[in-house]
Amino acid sequence: VDNFATQSQFDISPTVPETLDVRAASRTLDPVSFFDTRDVQINGGTEPVRAISARIDVDFLRTLGVQPALGRLFTARDGERIVILSDAIWRRNFGADPALIDRTIIVNAAPHTVIGVLPPGVNFDYFTPEPIELYVPYPTSVEYTSRTGSFSSVRRVLAIARLRDTATIEQADAELGTIGQRVKGDHPQLYRRGTDGQDLGFSMGAAPLRRLVLGRGARTAVLVLFAAVGLVLLIACANTAQFLMARAIERRPEVVIRSALGAGAGRLLRQFLTEAFLFAAVAAALGVLQASALVGVLRTLIASPSPLLGQLGLNVSVILFTVMVTVLVTLISGLFPAVHLVRQRVIAGDASRLTGTTRSRTRHAMIAAQVAASVVLLVAAVLVATGLRQLQDTPTGYDPEGVTMLRLRAAGRSDPRGT
C-alpha cells in the first residue's frame, strides 16, 4: 500500500477533488482511497464513550485488503448513517455481542446502523494519537467532491492507494507528478496566491506507506541500533571463542589419544561443532526468554499509542532469525577452536608440542578485536547519553513547574457528519 500526497513548498494533505482526479487518471494505482479522523461520542453500549472515528472512502478497507469478521463492508449504495466497529470497542463496549449487526447505536447524537465488525488486530492508527474505534462513510455530496463545494478545498484527508501488480513506486511517483501538473493547469486559480498570482508550487508524489509510518529517519536509526547489536554479538563471539580455545588446550591430550585409537578428522570436527552448537543453543534459548520478558517492560517505558508498539514482540520471523544467528555464531565461535583441536591429531604421541606462538597470536588478535568493538560501543553510548542530556537541559522559554495541560470535549449535539 502506498500513500500519495500533494506538495506546496512542504508536504500537505490532498483535497478530496484532487484524490478523485488521481483515481480517474491513474494507470499505476488501483484502488485509490482516502480518509480522515475526528472525535465522536458513542451511546448505545455499556456506557457513553468518546472515541476516534475514521471517515473512509468506500474503497478504503478494500485498499488495505481487510475483510470483516462480522457483517459486511461499505458499498457505493449505502447511505451515511452506518458504521463499522473495531474489534476492540465491540468487545469492550458492546460485550462482543454478534447480534449487534443491523442494530442502531448513537454516534454524535445521530442514529447509525452497525453493519460490520473488523477482525482482531486490524488497525490503521499510524496517523492518529489514539486507536481508531469505528469507521463511517465519507460524505459524497457535492459540498465535498466538487471544486466549488464548501469543504472541497479542506486539506485534511490522507490518500492511500495500492500499486498495480505491473507497476513500481517510481512509475507511480512519475505518473502522479504528471497528474499534478495537469490538475494545476486545469484549475490555475486554485494554486496561486494573492493578487499577484504567486505560484504555490503545487505537485504530487508517491511514497511507500512503510516509510511514512516509520518516519524519514527511522531506517537510519534502526540500522545504527542493528550495528550496535552486531558489535555486542561480535564481542560475545570473541569471548566464547576464547573460552572454547582454552578448553581446546586442555583437551589436547584427549584428542591425541582418540586420534591414536582411530578417530578421523571428520568425526572429531563434528563432535566439537556439536558441543559448540549446544552451547550456543542454550544461550539463544535464554536470550529468547529474556527478550520475551523485556518486551512488556519496553512497551511500558515507551507508552505510545502507536499500533507498531502493539505489534512489538516475538513471532516466527524472530525465532527463525534467532536460529540463523545461532548457527552463524556457532560457526564463528566454534569452528576455529574445533579445527585447531582436530589438527592436533597429527602430533599423536607428542602431547607436549603446543605451538604456543601461533596460539598466543590468535588469542591476542581476538582480544584486540574485542577491545576495539567495546571502545566503539562505549564512545557511541557516551555520545547518545550526552545528546539526551543536552536535550533535557535545553531551555523551554517558560517555567513548566506546576503547569497542567487539559483538553475538554463537550458532549452536546453536533453535526453527525463532523464537518
Coordinates of N, CA, C and O in Angstrom, one line a residue, residues 10-96:
F10 N 6.0 22.3 1.1 CA 6.2 21.3 2.1 C 5.0 20.3 1.9 O 4.1 20.5 1.3
D11 N 5.2 19.1 2.6 CA 4.2 18.1 2.4 C 2.9 18.5 3.1 O 2.9 18.9 4.3
I12 N 1.8 18.4 2.4 CA 0.5 18.6 2.9 C -0.5 17.5 2.4 O -0.1 16.8 1.5
S13 N -1.7 17.5 2.9 CA -2.6 16.5 2.5 C -3.4 17.0 1.3 O -3.5 18.2 1.0
P14 N -3.8 16.0 0.5 CA -4.6 16.4 -0.7 C -6.0 16.7 -0.4 O -6.5 16.4 0.7
T15 N -6.7 17.4 -1.3 CA -8.2 17.6 -1.1 C -8.9 16.4 -1.7 O -8.3 15.6 -2.4
V16 N -10.2 16.3 -1.4 CA -11.0 15.2 -2.0 C -11.0 15.3 -3.5 O -10.8 14.2 -4.2
P17 N -11.3 16.4 -4.1 CA -11.3 16.5 -5.6 C -10.0 16.1 -6.2 O -10.0 15.5 -7.3
E18 N -8.9 16.5 -5.6 CA -7.6 16.1 -6.1 C -7.4 14.6 -6.1 O -6.9 13.9 -7.1
T19 N -7.9 13.9 -5.0 CA -7.8 12.5 -4.9 C -8.7 11.8 -6.0 O -8.3 10.8 -6.6
L20 N -9.9 12.4 -6.2 CA -10.8 11.8 -7.2 C -10.2 12.0 -8.6 O -10.3 11.1 -9.5
D21 N -9.4 13.1 -8.9 CA -8.7 13.2 -10.1 C -7.7 12.2 -10.3 O -7.5 11.6 -11.4
V22 N -7.0 11.8 -9.3 CA -5.9 10.8 -9.4 C -6.6 9.4 -9.6 O -6.1 8.7 -10.5
R23 N -7.7 9.2 -9.0 CA -8.4 7.9 -9.2 C -8.9 7.8 -10.6 O -8.8 6.7 -11.2
A24 N -9.3 8.8 -11.2 CA -9.8 8.8 -12.6 C -8.7 8.7 -13.6 O -8.8 8.0 -14.7
A25 N -7.5 9.2 -13.3 CA -6.4 9.3 -14.3 C -5.3 8.3 -14.2 O -4.6 8.0 -15.1
S26 N -5.2 7.7 -13.0 CA -4.0 6.9 -12.7 C -4.1 5.5 -13.4 O -5.2 4.9 -13.4
R27 N -3.0 5.0 -13.9 CA -2.9 3.7 -14.5 C -2.0 2.8 -13.7 O -1.8 1.6 -14.1
T28 N -1.4 3.4 -12.7 CA -0.5 2.6 -11.9 C -1.0 2.3 -10.5 O -0.5 1.4 -9.8
L29 N -2.1 3.0 -10.1 CA -2.7 2.8 -8.8 C -4.1 2.3 -8.9 O -4.9 2.9 -9.6
D30 N -4.5 1.3 -8.1 CA -5.8 0.8 -8.1 C -6.0 -0.2 -6.9 O -5.3 -1.2 -6.8
P31 N -6.9 0.1 -6.0 CA -7.8 1.3 -5.9 C -7.1 2.5 -5.3 O -6.0 2.4 -4.7
V32 N -7.7 3.6 -5.4 CA -7.3 4.9 -4.8 C -8.3 5.3 -3.8 O -9.5 5.4 -4.1
S33 N -7.9 5.6 -2.5 CA -8.9 5.9 -1.5 C -8.4 7.0 -0.6 O -7.3 7.5 -0.8
F34 N -9.2 7.4 0.4 CA -8.8 8.5 1.3 C -9.7 8.4 2.5 O -10.7 7.7 2.6
F35 N -9.2 9.1 3.6 CA -9.9 9.1 4.9 C -9.4 10.3 5.7 O -8.4 10.9 5.4
D36 N -10.2 10.6 6.7 CA -9.8 11.5 7.8 C -10.3 11.0 9.1 O -11.1 10.0 9.1
T37 N -9.9 11.6 10.2 CA -10.3 11.2 11.5 C -10.8 12.3 12.4 O -10.5 13.5 12.1
R38 N -11.6 12.0 13.3 CA -12.2 13.0 14.3 C -12.7 12.4 15.5 O -13.0 11.2 15.5
D39 N -13.0 13.2 16.5 CA -13.6 12.7 17.8 C -15.1 12.5 17.6 O -15.7 13.3 16.9
V40 N -15.6 11.5 18.2 CA -17.1 11.3 18.2 C -17.5 10.8 19.6 O -16.7 10.4 20.4
Q41 N -18.8 11.0 19.9 CA -19.4 10.5 21.1 C -20.3 9.3 20.7 O -21.1 9.4 19.8
I42 N -20.2 8.2 21.5 CA -20.9 7.0 21.2 C -21.8 6.6 22.3 O -21.4 6.6 23.5
N43 N -23.1 6.4 22.0 CA -24.0 5.9 23.0 C -24.7 4.6 22.4 O -24.8 4.4 21.2
G44 N -25.2 3.8 23.3 CA -25.8 2.6 22.9 C -25.1 1.3 23.4 O -25.7 0.2 23.2
G45 N -23.9 1.5 24.0 CA -23.2 0.3 24.5 C -23.4 0.3 26.0 O -24.4 0.7 26.6
T46 N -22.4 -0.3 26.7 CA -22.5 -0.4 28.2 C -22.4 1.0 28.8 O -23.0 1.2 29.9
E47 N -21.8 2.0 28.2 CA -21.7 3.3 28.7 C -21.3 4.3 27.6 O -20.7 3.9 26.6
P48 N -21.7 5.6 27.7 CA -21.3 6.5 26.7 C -19.8 6.7 26.7 O -19.1 6.7 27.8
V49 N -19.2 6.8 25.5 CA -17.7 6.9 25.4 C -17.4 7.9 24.3 O -18.1 8.1 23.4
R50 N -16.2 8.4 24.5 CA -15.6 9.2 23.4 C -14.6 8.3 22.6 O -13.9 7.5 23.2
A51 N -14.6 8.4 21.3 CA -13.7 7.6 20.5 C -13.2 8.3 19.3 O -13.7 9.4 19.0
I52 N -12.2 7.8 18.6 CA -11.7 8.3 17.4 C -12.4 7.6 16.2 O -12.4 6.3 16.2
S53 N -13.0 8.3 15.3 CA -13.7 7.8 14.2 C -13.0 8.1 12.9 O -12.4 9.2 12.8
A54 N -13.0 7.2 12.0 CA -12.4 7.4 10.7 C -13.5 7.5 9.7 O -14.3 6.6 9.6
R55 N -13.6 8.6 8.9 CA -14.5 8.7 7.8 C -13.7 8.2 6.6 O -12.7 8.8 6.2
I56 N -14.2 7.2 6.0 CA -13.5 6.5 4.9 C -14.2 6.5 3.6 O -15.5 6.4 3.6
D57 N -13.5 6.5 2.6 CA -14.0 6.3 1.2 C -14.4 4.8 1.1 O -13.9 3.9 1.8
V58 N -15.3 4.5 0.2 CA -15.9 3.2 0.1 C -14.8 2.1 -0.2 O -15.0 1.0 0.1
D59 N -13.7 2.6 -0.9 CA -12.7 1.6 -1.2 C -11.6 1.5 -0.2 O -10.6 0.7 -0.4
F60 N -11.7 2.2 0.9 CA -10.6 2.2 1.9 C -10.2 0.9 2.4 O -9.0 0.5 2.4
L61 N -11.1 0.1 3.0 CA -10.8 -1.2 3.6 C -10.4 -2.2 2.5 O -9.6 -3.1 2.7
R62 N -11.0 -2.0 1.3 CA -10.5 -2.9 0.2 C -9.1 -2.6 -0.2 O -8.3 -3.5 -0.5
T63 N -8.7 -1.3 -0.1 CA -7.3 -1.0 -0.4 C -6.4 -1.6 0.6 O -5.3 -2.1 0.2
L64 N -6.8 -1.7 1.8 CA -5.9 -2.3 2.9 C -6.1 -3.9 2.9 O -5.4 -4.5 3.6
G65 N -7.0 -4.4 2.0 CA -7.1 -5.9 2.0 C -7.8 -6.4 3.2 O -7.5 -7.6 3.6
V66 N -8.7 -5.7 3.8 CA -9.4 -6.1 5.0 C -10.8 -6.6 4.7 O -11.5 -6.0 4.0
Q67 N -11.1 -7.7 5.4 CA -12.5 -8.3 5.3 C -13.1 -8.3 6.7 O -12.3 -8.5 7.7
P68 N -14.4 -8.1 6.9 CA -15.0 -8.0 8.2 C -15.0 -9.4 8.9 O -15.2 -10.4 8.2
A69 N -14.9 -9.4 10.2 CA -15.2 -10.6 11.0 C -16.7 -10.9 11.1 O -17.1 -12.1 11.1
L70 N -17.5 -9.8 11.2 CA -18.9 -9.9 11.2 C -19.5 -8.9 10.2 O -18.9 -7.8 10.1
G71 N -20.6 -9.2 9.6 CA -21.3 -8.3 8.8 C -20.6 -8.1 7.4 O -20.1 -9.0 6.9
R72 N -20.6 -6.8 7.0 CA -20.1 -6.5 5.6 C -19.4 -5.2 5.7 O -19.4 -4.5 6.7
L73 N -18.8 -4.8 4.5 CA -18.1 -3.5 4.4 C -19.1 -2.6 3.7 O -20.2 -2.9 3.2
F74 N -18.6 -1.3 3.5 CA -19.4 -0.3 2.9 C -19.5 -0.6 1.4 O -18.6 -1.2 0.8
T75 N -20.6 -0.2 0.8 CA -20.8 -0.2 -0.7 C -21.2 1.2 -1.2 O -21.5 2.0 -0.4
A76 N -21.1 1.3 -2.5 CA -21.5 2.6 -3.1 C -23.0 3.0 -2.9 O -23.3 4.1 -3.0
R77 N -23.8 2.0 -2.6 CA -25.2 2.2 -2.5 C -25.6 2.6 -1.1 O -26.8 3.0 -0.8
D78 N -24.7 2.5 -0.1 CA -25.0 2.8 1.3 C -25.2 4.3 1.5 O -24.6 5.1 0.8
G79 N -26.0 4.6 2.5 CA -26.1 6.0 3.0 C -25.0 6.3 4.0 O -24.0 5.6 4.1
E80 N -25.1 7.5 4.7 CA -24.1 7.9 5.6 C -24.3 7.5 7.0 O -23.4 7.5 7.8
R81 N -25.5 7.0 7.4 CA -25.8 6.7 8.8 C -25.5 5.2 9.1 O -26.4 4.5 9.6
I82 N -24.4 4.7 8.7 CA -24.0 3.4 9.0 C -22.6 3.4 9.6 O -21.8 4.4 9.5
V83 N -22.2 2.3 10.3 CA -20.9 2.3 11.0 C -20.3 0.9 11.0 O -21.1 -0.1 11.1
I84 N -19.0 0.8 11.0 CA -18.3 -0.4 11.2 C -17.4 -0.3 12.4 O -16.7 0.7 12.6
L85 N -17.5 -1.2 13.3 CA -16.8 -1.1 14.6 C -15.5 -1.9 14.6 O -15.3 -2.9 13.8
S86 N -14.5 -1.4 15.3 CA -13.3 -2.2 15.5 C -13.6 -3.3 16.5 O -14.5 -3.3 17.3
D87 N -12.7 -4.3 16.5 CA -12.9 -5.5 17.4 C -12.8 -5.0 18.8 O -13.5 -5.5 19.7
A88 N -11.9 -4.1 19.1 CA -11.7 -3.7 20.5 C -12.9 -3.0 21.1 O -13.3 -3.4 22.2
I89 N -13.5 -2.1 20.4 CA -14.7 -1.4 21.0 C -15.9 -2.3 21.0 O -16.8 -2.2 21.9
W90 N -16.0 -3.2 20.0 CA -17.1 -4.2 20.0 C -17.0 -5.1 21.3 O -18.1 -5.4 21.9
R91 N -15.8 -5.5 21.7 CA -15.7 -6.3 22.8 C -15.8 -5.5 24.1 O -16.5 -5.9 25.1
R92 N -15.2 -4.3 24.1 CA -15.2 -3.5 25.3 C -16.5 -2.9 25.7 O -16.9 -2.8 26.8
N93 N -17.2 -2.3 24.7 CA -18.3 -1.5 25.0 C -19.7 -2.2 24.5 O -20.7 -1.6 24.9
F94 N -19.6 -3.3 23.8 CA -20.8 -3.9 23.4 C -20.8 -5.4 23.7 O -21.6 -6.2 23.2
G95 N -19.9 -5.8 24.6 CA -19.9 -7.2 25.1 C -19.7 -8.3 24.1 O -20.1 -9.4 24.3
A96 N -19.0 -7.9 22.9 CA -18.8 -8.9 21.9 C -20.1 -9.6 21.4 O -20.1 -10.8 21.1

